[in-house]
């Protein structure tokens, strides 16, 4: 069912512990880890802004003040750059604060992604909203959020972004059961499961860190008990919305929250994960090989380095 309420707000949860990236995350938020010279969180906020979402609420925590400082003005640094006439440096330093109106709310304890999203309820109100995880981002050349917003507008409900992975990787992610629709890249999500046991996954399509949520998610989250890992899972709340929609459609008398169901956008573009060490390194290398100011020097070095690592027999 089409829904005319526009999505204007993005919620970016950044309050997690970042245990996969210890020891650095003891003192540095993983969302501040640099993709060469730009923290991941800036790339995430740029993605929201590019999709027209200029009201950004970060769900943060006391250990992550560096994020708030990064998106604030730094007059001392600006004055020093201005005195040197470094216009390019000034633009770079000012850019983060100009991307969006950034608000903050605190999640007292890291009780899970679902709980982090629930912390946004008062700011968001009764409007659909986007959720962008703070430790992964989508390539600017493959605008996923635009497509998700379109699907929300045409079909209502909530929208998740899905990527296909090898079967042996599914159990590391939230995963979905899906039904096709009349559009190639859009599916109906009939079930969701967070980190399924190996062999129990309903498909190879995993949920990646972009969501458009119907505001009915808040009342569901408020009643969602801790799930996988003892955390309140967003996946479990979306499951309630998907299943209640299915139950209503089947006319079996099971009445759930009227959330308009859950749709999936099948994403085949470029996504970068910076929440774990291997994917973070992949991201760095891809960006370095792609950047005109770095690639000409870096790529030949990388080639040479990799060649030097090959055993003598395969190098000949
Ligand atoms: P992750 O599970 O990837 O982040 O949550 P984490 O818990 O920080 O990392 P690990 O698993 O210990 O290494 C995805 C996103 O949700 C946020 C995280 O900050 C991350 O951006 N999150 C997670 C919260 O804001 N609150 C939570 O309670 C949990």
mmCIF file of C-alpha atoms and ligand atoms in Angstrom:
data_model
loop_
_atom_site.group_PDB
_atom_site.id
_atom_site.type_symbol
_atom_site.label_atom_id
_atom_site.label_comp_id
_atom_site.label_asym_id
_atom_site.label_seq_id
_atom_site.Cartn_x
_atom_site.Cartn_y
_atom_site.Cartn_z
ATOM 1 C CA UNK A 1 0.000 0.000 0.000
ATOM 2 C CA UNK A 2 1.472 3.376 -0.999
ATOM 3 C CA UNK A 3 2.336 5.765 1.801
ATOM 4 C CA UNK A 4 2.653 9.496 1.300
ATOM 5 C CA UNK A 5 4.491 10.195 4.563
ATOM 6 C CA UNK A 6 7.974 11.230 3.461
ATOM 7 C CA UNK A 7 11.085 9.839 5.092
ATOM 8 C CA UNK A 8 13.227 12.735 6.324
ATOM 9 C CA UNK A 9 15.098 11.275 9.286
ATOM 10 C CA UNK A 10 17.979 8.868 9.516
ATOM 11 C CA UNK A 11 18.930 7.006 12.683
ATOM 12 C CA UNK A 12 22.557 5.915 12.928
ATOM 13 C CA UNK A 13 23.314 3.581 15.838
ATOM 14 C CA UNK A 14 26.938 3.890 16.961
ATOM 15 C CA UNK A 15 26.699 2.693 20.565
ATOM 16 C CA UNK A 16 27.998 -0.859 20.125
ATOM 17 C CA UNK A 17 31.082 -2.183 21.903
ATOM 18 C CA UNK A 18 33.056 -2.988 18.753
ATOM 19 C CA UNK A 19 34.548 -6.121 20.295
ATOM 20 C CA UNK A 20 35.578 -7.556 16.914
ATOM 21 C CA UNK A 21 37.980 -4.675 16.568
ATOM 22 C CA UNK A 22 39.724 -4.733 19.952
ATOM 23 C CA UNK A 23 42.060 -3.451 21.238
ATOM 24 C CA UNK A 24 41.726 -0.144 19.288
ATOM 25 C CA UNK A 25 38.009 0.104 20.122
ATOM 26 C CA UNK A 26 38.862 0.336 23.806
ATOM 27 C CA UNK A 27 39.527 4.032 23.183
ATOM 28 C CA UNK A 28 38.565 4.773 19.535
ATOM 29 C CA UNK A 29 35.007 4.212 18.279
ATOM 30 C CA UNK A 30 35.098 1.748 15.390
ATOM 31 C CA UNK A 31 32.916 4.189 13.452
ATOM 32 C CA UNK A 32 35.892 6.609 13.580
ATOM 33 C CA UNK A 33 38.339 4.180 11.978
ATOM 34 C CA UNK A 34 39.604 5.891 8.826
ATOM 35 C CA UNK A 35 39.009 4.809 5.281
ATOM 36 C CA UNK A 36 42.414 6.278 4.400
ATOM 37 C CA UNK A 37 41.682 9.783 5.736
ATOM 38 C CA UNK A 38 37.927 9.887 6.275
ATOM 39 C CA UNK A 39 36.142 8.135 9.153
ATOM 40 C CA UNK A 40 33.539 5.560 8.172
ATOM 41 C CA UNK A 41 30.862 7.529 10.004
ATOM 42 C CA UNK A 42 31.358 10.503 7.660
ATOM 43 C CA UNK A 43 30.800 8.236 4.656
ATOM 44 C CA UNK A 44 27.614 6.955 6.317
ATOM 45 C CA UNK A 45 26.299 10.475 6.970
ATOM 46 C CA UNK A 46 27.189 11.474 3.385
ATOM 47 C CA UNK A 47 25.122 8.529 2.180
ATOM 48 C CA UNK A 48 22.111 9.704 4.209
ATOM 49 C CA UNK A 49 22.532 13.292 3.000
ATOM 50 C CA UNK A 50 22.794 12.190 -0.638
ATOM 51 C CA UNK A 51 19.435 10.448 -0.269
ATOM 52 C CA UNK A 52 17.948 13.698 1.070
ATOM 53 C CA UNK A 53 17.960 12.638 4.726
ATOM 54 C CA UNK A 54 19.424 15.671 6.437
ATOM 55 C CA UNK A 55 18.069 15.049 9.923
ATOM 56 C CA UNK A 56 20.447 12.499 11.381
ATOM 57 C CA UNK A 57 20.093 11.101 14.886
ATOM 58 C CA UNK A 58 23.112 9.241 16.218
ATOM 59 C CA UNK A 59 22.425 6.757 18.971
ATOM 60 C CA UNK A 60 25.641 7.058 20.888
ATOM 61 C CA UNK A 61 27.220 6.338 24.228
ATOM 62 C CA UNK A 62 29.607 7.929 26.726
ATOM 63 C CA UNK A 63 32.660 6.195 25.222
ATOM 64 C CA UNK A 64 32.142 7.754 21.794
ATOM 65 C CA UNK A 65 32.641 11.481 22.294
ATOM 66 C CA UNK A 66 35.101 11.531 19.387
ATOM 67 C CA UNK A 67 32.141 11.215 16.999
ATOM 68 C CA UNK A 68 30.416 14.311 18.404
ATOM 69 C CA UNK A 69 33.648 16.263 18.242
ATOM 70 C CA UNK A 70 34.230 15.229 14.656
ATOM 71 C CA UNK A 71 30.866 16.595 13.523
ATOM 72 C CA UNK A 72 31.330 19.835 15.471
ATOM 73 C CA UNK A 73 33.217 22.925 14.266
ATOM 74 C CA UNK A 74 36.880 23.180 15.254
ATOM 75 C CA UNK A 75 37.530 26.922 15.252
ATOM 76 C CA UNK A 76 41.153 26.697 16.404
ATOM 77 C CA UNK A 77 42.049 24.414 13.513
ATOM 78 C CA UNK A 78 39.994 26.490 11.074
ATOM 79 C CA UNK A 79 41.786 29.687 12.158
ATOM 80 C CA UNK A 80 45.185 28.031 11.700
ATOM 81 C CA UNK A 81 44.293 26.784 8.209
ATOM 82 C CA UNK A 82 42.804 30.168 7.258
ATOM 83 C CA UNK A 83 45.987 31.926 8.397
ATOM 84 C CA UNK A 84 47.984 29.655 6.075
ATOM 85 C CA UNK A 85 45.528 30.227 3.223
ATOM 86 C CA UNK A 86 44.836 26.474 3.050
ATOM 87 C CA UNK A 87 41.384 26.606 1.427
ATOM 88 C CA UNK A 88 41.277 22.899 0.585
ATOM 89 C CA UNK A 89 42.099 21.982 4.179
ATOM 90 C CA UNK A 90 39.434 24.383 5.437
ATOM 91 C CA UNK A 91 36.799 22.800 3.212
ATOM 92 C CA UNK A 92 37.693 19.354 4.493
ATOM 93 C CA UNK A 93 37.587 20.418 8.118
ATOM 94 C CA UNK A 94 34.235 22.194 7.724
ATOM 95 C CA UNK A 95 32.523 19.537 5.598
ATOM 96 C CA UNK A 96 31.325 17.101 8.331
ATOM 97 C CA UNK A 97 29.372 19.771 10.255
ATOM 98 C CA UNK A 98 27.670 20.930 7.058
ATOM 99 C CA UNK A 99 26.423 17.525 5.897
ATOM 100 C CA UNK A 100 23.277 17.324 7.985
ATOM 101 C CA UNK A 101 21.588 18.472 11.153
ATOM 102 C CA UNK A 102 23.050 15.986 13.565
ATOM 103 C CA UNK A 103 21.341 15.116 16.817
ATOM 104 C CA UNK A 104 22.416 12.735 19.547
ATOM 105 C CA UNK A 105 20.666 10.455 21.976
ATOM 106 C CA UNK A 106 22.395 8.134 24.387
ATOM 107 C CA UNK A 107 21.910 4.414 24.736
ATOM 108 C CA UNK A 108 22.839 3.814 28.383
ATOM 109 C CA UNK A 109 23.957 0.200 27.866
ATOM 110 C CA UNK A 110 24.618 -1.696 24.650
ATOM 111 C CA UNK A 111 21.495 -3.865 24.865
ATOM 112 C CA UNK A 112 21.388 -4.527 21.129
ATOM 113 C CA UNK A 113 20.627 -2.888 17.801
ATOM 114 C CA UNK A 114 16.863 -3.144 18.397
ATOM 115 C CA UNK A 115 17.240 -1.331 21.707
ATOM 116 C CA UNK A 116 19.432 1.334 20.050
ATOM 117 C CA UNK A 117 16.681 1.976 17.478
ATOM 118 C CA UNK A 118 14.077 2.162 20.254
ATOM 119 C CA UNK A 119 16.155 4.968 21.833
ATOM 120 C CA UNK A 120 15.291 7.028 18.713
ATOM 121 C CA UNK A 121 11.506 6.854 19.271
ATOM 122 C CA UNK A 122 11.030 10.300 20.834
ATOM 123 C CA UNK A 123 13.067 12.056 18.122
ATOM 124 C CA UNK A 124 11.481 10.192 15.219
ATOM 125 C CA UNK A 125 7.833 10.289 16.345
ATOM 126 C CA UNK A 126 5.142 8.767 14.136
ATOM 127 C CA UNK A 127 7.058 8.923 10.854
ATOM 128 C CA UNK A 128 8.817 6.334 8.746
ATOM 129 C CA UNK A 129 12.597 6.625 9.111
ATOM 130 C CA UNK A 130 15.825 5.173 7.794
ATOM 131 C CA UNK A 131 18.378 3.239 9.848
ATOM 132 C CA UNK A 132 21.989 3.244 8.652
ATOM 133 C CA UNK A 133 24.470 1.187 10.636
ATOM 134 C CA UNK A 134 27.529 3.206 11.517
ATOM 135 C CA UNK A 135 30.131 0.646 10.484
ATOM 136 C CA UNK A 136 29.259 -0.110 6.891
ATOM 137 C CA UNK A 137 28.490 1.967 3.848
ATOM 138 C CA UNK A 138 27.400 1.746 0.238
ATOM 139 C CA UNK A 139 29.386 2.993 -2.748
ATOM 140 C CA UNK A 140 28.175 6.409 -3.948
ATOM 141 C CA UNK A 141 27.914 4.963 -7.461
ATOM 142 C CA UNK A 142 25.234 2.446 -6.351
ATOM 143 C CA UNK A 143 22.582 4.517 -4.570
ATOM 144 C CA UNK A 144 20.730 1.900 -2.542
ATOM 145 C CA UNK A 145 18.888 4.221 -0.155
ATOM 146 C CA UNK A 146 17.144 6.028 -3.018
ATOM 147 C CA UNK A 147 15.719 2.722 -4.220
ATOM 148 C CA UNK A 148 14.649 1.713 -0.704
ATOM 149 C CA UNK A 149 12.868 5.051 -0.214
ATOM 150 C CA UNK A 150 11.060 4.549 -3.521
ATOM 151 C CA UNK A 151 9.908 1.084 -2.439
ATOM 152 C CA UNK A 152 8.662 2.450 0.877
ATOM 153 C CA UNK A 153 6.725 5.166 -0.941
ATOM 154 C CA UNK A 154 5.153 2.729 -3.393
ATOM 155 C CA UNK A 155 4.459 -0.169 -1.037
ATOM 156 C CA UNK A 156 4.438 1.230 2.516
ATOM 157 C CA UNK A 157 5.675 -0.982 5.353
ATOM 158 C CA UNK A 158 9.321 -1.478 6.200
ATOM 159 C CA UNK A 159 12.147 -2.137 3.753
ATOM 160 C CA UNK A 160 15.367 -4.079 4.286
ATOM 161 C CA UNK A 161 18.410 -4.229 1.999
ATOM 162 C CA UNK A 162 19.474 -7.742 1.032
ATOM 163 C CA UNK A 163 22.675 -9.160 -0.447
ATOM 164 C CA UNK A 164 23.312 -12.714 -1.595
ATOM 165 C CA UNK A 165 26.262 -14.526 0.030
ATOM 166 C CA UNK A 166 27.766 -18.018 -0.162
ATOM 167 C CA UNK A 167 25.744 -20.551 1.900
ATOM 168 C CA UNK A 168 28.599 -21.043 4.401
ATOM 169 C CA UNK A 169 28.531 -17.326 5.297
ATOM 170 C CA UNK A 170 24.817 -16.961 6.048
ATOM 171 C CA UNK A 171 25.044 -17.937 9.715
ATOM 172 C CA UNK A 172 27.101 -14.813 10.490
ATOM 173 C CA UNK A 173 24.206 -12.504 9.517
ATOM 174 C CA UNK A 174 20.489 -11.851 9.769
ATOM 175 C CA UNK A 175 18.832 -13.781 6.971
ATOM 176 C CA UNK A 176 15.417 -13.811 5.259
ATOM 177 C CA UNK A 177 12.790 -16.003 3.631
ATOM 178 C CA UNK A 178 11.471 -14.226 0.542
ATOM 179 C CA UNK A 179 8.770 -14.307 -2.138
ATOM 180 C CA UNK A 180 9.132 -12.595 -5.530
ATOM 181 C CA UNK A 181 7.058 -9.543 -6.506
ATOM 182 C CA UNK A 182 6.307 -8.036 -9.920
ATOM 183 C CA UNK A 183 9.630 -6.106 -9.724
ATOM 184 C CA UNK A 184 12.942 -7.913 -10.292
ATOM 185 C CA UNK A 185 14.798 -6.258 -7.447
ATOM 186 C CA UNK A 186 11.978 -6.220 -4.873
ATOM 187 C CA UNK A 187 10.789 -9.163 -2.760
ATOM 188 C CA UNK A 188 8.302 -9.721 0.028
ATOM 189 C CA UNK A 189 10.053 -10.812 3.205
ATOM 190 C CA UNK A 190 8.025 -13.590 4.825
ATOM 191 C CA UNK A 191 10.402 -14.439 7.670
ATOM 192 C CA UNK A 192 13.649 -13.229 9.229
ATOM 193 C CA UNK A 193 16.153 -15.019 11.425
ATOM 194 C CA UNK A 194 19.209 -13.560 13.164
ATOM 195 C CA UNK A 195 22.378 -15.637 12.652
ATOM 196 C CA UNK A 196 20.738 -18.987 11.755
ATOM 197 C CA UNK A 197 22.461 -22.253 12.665
ATOM 198 C CA UNK A 198 24.459 -23.640 9.708
ATOM 199 C CA UNK A 199 22.088 -25.465 7.353
ATOM 200 C CA UNK A 200 18.958 -23.819 8.829
ATOM 201 C CA UNK A 201 18.967 -20.595 6.820
ATOM 202 C CA UNK A 202 15.808 -19.971 4.750
ATOM 203 C CA UNK A 203 17.860 -18.447 1.879
ATOM 204 C CA UNK A 204 21.308 -17.068 1.022
ATOM 205 C CA UNK A 205 20.031 -13.482 1.222
ATOM 206 C CA UNK A 206 21.363 -11.586 4.215
ATOM 207 C CA UNK A 207 20.230 -8.296 5.710
ATOM 208 C CA UNK A 208 22.803 -5.535 5.323
ATOM 209 C CA UNK A 209 22.956 -2.353 7.401
ATOM 210 C CA UNK A 210 20.273 -0.264 5.712
ATOM 211 C CA UNK A 211 16.604 -0.229 6.711
ATOM 212 C CA UNK A 212 13.519 1.894 6.204
ATOM 213 C CA UNK A 213 11.313 1.312 9.224
ATOM 214 C CA UNK A 214 7.639 1.922 9.623
ATOM 215 C CA UNK A 215 7.074 3.756 12.945
ATOM 216 C CA UNK A 216 5.048 0.747 14.169
ATOM 217 C CA UNK A 217 8.461 -0.844 14.786
ATOM 218 C CA UNK A 218 8.725 1.157 18.037
ATOM 219 C CA UNK A 219 5.758 -0.485 19.752
ATOM 220 C CA UNK A 220 7.019 -3.885 18.570
ATOM 221 C CA UNK A 221 10.554 -3.184 19.849
ATOM 222 C CA UNK A 222 9.175 -2.118 23.223
ATOM 223 C CA UNK A 223 7.833 -5.682 23.610
ATOM 224 C CA UNK A 224 10.669 -7.581 21.929
ATOM 225 C CA UNK A 225 12.576 -9.722 24.451
ATOM 226 C CA UNK A 226 16.348 -10.212 24.177
ATOM 227 C CA UNK A 227 17.139 -12.720 21.438
ATOM 228 C CA UNK A 228 20.357 -13.979 19.874
ATOM 229 C CA UNK A 229 23.387 -13.071 22.046
ATOM 230 C CA UNK A 230 21.082 -11.772 24.799
ATOM 231 C CA UNK A 231 20.522 -8.578 22.769
ATOM 232 C CA UNK A 232 17.265 -6.942 21.671
ATOM 233 C CA UNK A 233 17.439 -7.591 17.958
ATOM 234 C CA UNK A 234 16.010 -5.339 15.231
ATOM 235 C CA UNK A 235 15.676 -8.501 13.122
ATOM 236 C CA UNK A 236 13.260 -10.002 15.685
ATOM 237 C CA UNK A 237 11.040 -6.890 15.639
ATOM 238 C CA UNK A 238 11.003 -6.868 11.822
ATOM 239 C CA UNK A 239 10.086 -10.544 11.953
ATOM 240 C CA UNK A 240 7.033 -9.659 14.045
ATOM 241 C CA UNK A 241 6.009 -7.096 11.398
ATOM 242 C CA UNK A 242 6.619 -9.564 8.537
ATOM 243 C CA UNK A 243 4.760 -12.411 10.188
ATOM 244 C CA UNK A 244 1.785 -10.356 11.365
ATOM 245 C CA UNK A 245 1.371 -9.016 7.842
ATOM 246 C CA UNK A 246 1.478 -12.570 6.490
ATOM 247 C CA UNK A 247 -1.054 -13.691 9.106
ATOM 248 C CA UNK A 248 -3.423 -10.834 8.295
ATOM 249 C CA UNK A 249 -3.123 -11.585 4.571
ATOM 250 C CA UNK A 250 -3.941 -15.244 5.128
ATOM 251 C CA UNK A 251 -7.088 -14.200 6.993
ATOM 252 C CA UNK A 252 -6.386 -16.658 9.780
ATOM 253 C CA UNK A 253 -7.563 -14.220 12.402
ATOM 254 C CA UNK A 254 -4.128 -13.549 13.893
ATOM 255 C CA UNK A 255 -4.025 -9.812 14.302
ATOM 256 C CA UNK A 256 -0.622 -8.188 14.662
ATOM 257 C CA UNK A 257 0.627 -4.605 14.520
ATOM 258 C CA UNK A 258 -0.514 -2.914 11.320
ATOM 259 C CA UNK A 259 2.986 -2.234 10.052
ATOM 260 C CA UNK A 260 2.434 -2.876 6.340
ATOM 261 C CA UNK A 261 4.780 -5.859 6.137
ATOM 262 C CA UNK A 262 8.439 -6.011 5.209
ATOM 263 C CA UNK A 263 9.838 -5.662 1.692
ATOM 264 C CA UNK A 264 13.351 -6.452 0.549
ATOM 265 C CA UNK A 265 15.489 -4.660 -2.049
ATOM 266 C CA UNK A 266 17.944 -7.067 -3.671
ATOM 267 C CA UNK A 267 21.206 -5.169 -3.772
ATOM 268 C CA UNK A 268 23.953 -6.231 -6.170
ATOM 269 C CA UNK A 269 26.174 -3.159 -5.854
ATOM 270 C CA UNK A 270 29.289 -2.316 -3.875
ATOM 271 C CA UNK A 271 29.101 -2.392 -0.079
ATOM 272 C CA UNK A 272 31.946 -1.862 2.346
ATOM 273 C CA UNK A 273 32.001 -3.301 5.854
ATOM 274 C CA UNK A 274 34.398 -1.752 8.340
ATOM 275 C CA UNK A 275 33.205 -3.534 11.475
ATOM 276 C CA UNK A 276 35.670 -6.414 11.295
ATOM 277 C CA UNK A 277 39.372 -6.528 10.501
ATOM 278 C CA UNK A 278 39.395 -8.423 7.199
ATOM 279 C CA UNK A 279 36.568 -6.474 5.573
ATOM 280 C CA UNK A 280 38.069 -3.230 6.848
ATOM 281 C CA UNK A 281 41.358 -4.069 5.119
ATOM 282 C CA UNK A 282 39.502 -4.982 1.912
ATOM 283 C CA UNK A 283 37.774 -1.601 2.062
ATOM 284 C CA UNK A 284 41.054 0.268 2.508
ATOM 285 C CA UNK A 285 42.715 -1.500 -0.414
ATOM 286 C CA UNK A 286 39.719 -0.962 -2.708
ATOM 287 C CA UNK A 287 39.569 2.736 -1.860
ATOM 288 C CA UNK A 288 43.313 3.183 -2.263
ATOM 289 C CA UNK A 289 43.176 1.514 -5.692
ATOM 290 C CA UNK A 290 40.264 3.739 -6.697
ATOM 291 C CA UNK A 291 41.562 7.154 -5.568
ATOM 292 C CA UNK A 292 43.209 9.247 -8.254
ATOM 293 C CA UNK A 293 45.479 10.959 -5.697
ATOM 294 C CA UNK A 294 46.746 7.650 -4.292
ATOM 295 C CA UNK A 295 46.369 4.864 -6.882
ATOM 296 C CA UNK A 296 49.191 5.898 -9.265
ATOM 297 C CA UNK A 297 51.764 5.435 -6.523
ATOM 298 C CA UNK A 298 50.023 2.758 -4.481
ATOM 299 C CA UNK A 299 48.899 0.235 -7.126
ATOM 300 C CA UNK A 300 52.355 -0.442 -8.643
ATOM 301 C CA UNK A 301 53.740 -0.829 -5.121
ATOM 302 C CA UNK A 302 50.944 -3.259 -4.201
ATOM 303 C CA UNK A 303 51.596 -5.333 -7.336
ATOM 304 C CA UNK A 304 55.283 -5.501 -6.583
ATOM 305 C CA UNK A 305 54.648 -6.365 -2.965
ATOM 306 C CA UNK A 306 52.259 -9.196 -3.819
ATOM 307 C CA UNK A 307 54.670 -10.530 -6.465
ATOM 308 C CA UNK A 308 57.439 -10.542 -3.886
ATOM 309 C CA UNK A 309 55.241 -12.614 -1.570
ATOM 310 C CA UNK A 310 54.663 -15.370 -4.153
ATOM 311 C CA UNK A 311 56.766 -18.471 -3.660
ATOM 312 C CA UNK A 312 59.690 -18.525 -6.131
ATOM 313 C CA UNK A 313 58.210 -21.425 -8.164
ATOM 314 C CA UNK A 314 54.895 -19.666 -8.951
ATOM 315 C CA UNK A 315 56.624 -16.334 -9.629
ATOM 316 C CA UNK A 316 58.712 -17.832 -12.458
HETATM 317 P P1 LIG B 1 27.412 -4.637 15.619
HETATM 318 O O1 LIG B 1 27.012 -5.847 16.346
HETATM 319 O O2 LIG B 1 28.045 -4.783 14.288
HETATM 320 O O3 LIG B 1 28.364 -3.707 16.472
HETATM 321 O O4 LIG B 1 26.181 -3.658 15.518
HETATM 322 P P2 LIG B 1 29.121 -3.908 17.812
HETATM 323 O O5 LIG B 1 28.285 -4.574 18.823
HETATM 324 O O6 LIG B 1 29.663 -2.552 18.133
HETATM 325 O O7 LIG B 1 30.355 -4.778 17.326
HETATM 326 P P3 LIG B 1 30.992 -6.141 17.809
HETATM 327 O O8 LIG B 1 30.088 -7.204 17.283
HETATM 328 O O9 LIG B 1 31.097 -6.085 19.311
HETATM 329 O O10 LIG B 1 32.328 -6.129 17.145
HETATM 330 C C1 LIG B 1 25.869 -2.920 14.352
HETATM 331 C C2 LIG B 1 25.704 -1.436 14.655
HETATM 332 O O11 LIG B 1 24.795 -1.233 15.725
HETATM 333 C C3 LIG B 1 25.367 -0.454 16.752
HETATM 334 C C4 LIG B 1 26.869 -0.582 16.564
HETATM 335 O O12 LIG B 1 27.538 0.593 17.036
HETATM 336 C C5 LIG B 1 27.030 -0.780 15.070
HETATM 337 O O13 LIG B 1 27.154 0.453 14.380
HETATM 338 N N1 LIG B 1 24.883 -0.950 18.052
HETATM 339 C C6 LIG B 1 24.960 -2.269 18.368
HETATM 340 C C7 LIG B 1 24.367 -0.045 18.960
HETATM 341 O O14 LIG B 1 24.281 1.170 18.688
HETATM 342 N N2 LIG B 1 23.930 -0.505 20.169
HETATM 343 C C8 LIG B 1 24.012 -1.816 20.519
HETATM 344 O O15 LIG B 1 23.585 -2.159 21.648
HETATM 345 C C9 LIG B 1 24.536 -2.712 19.588
#
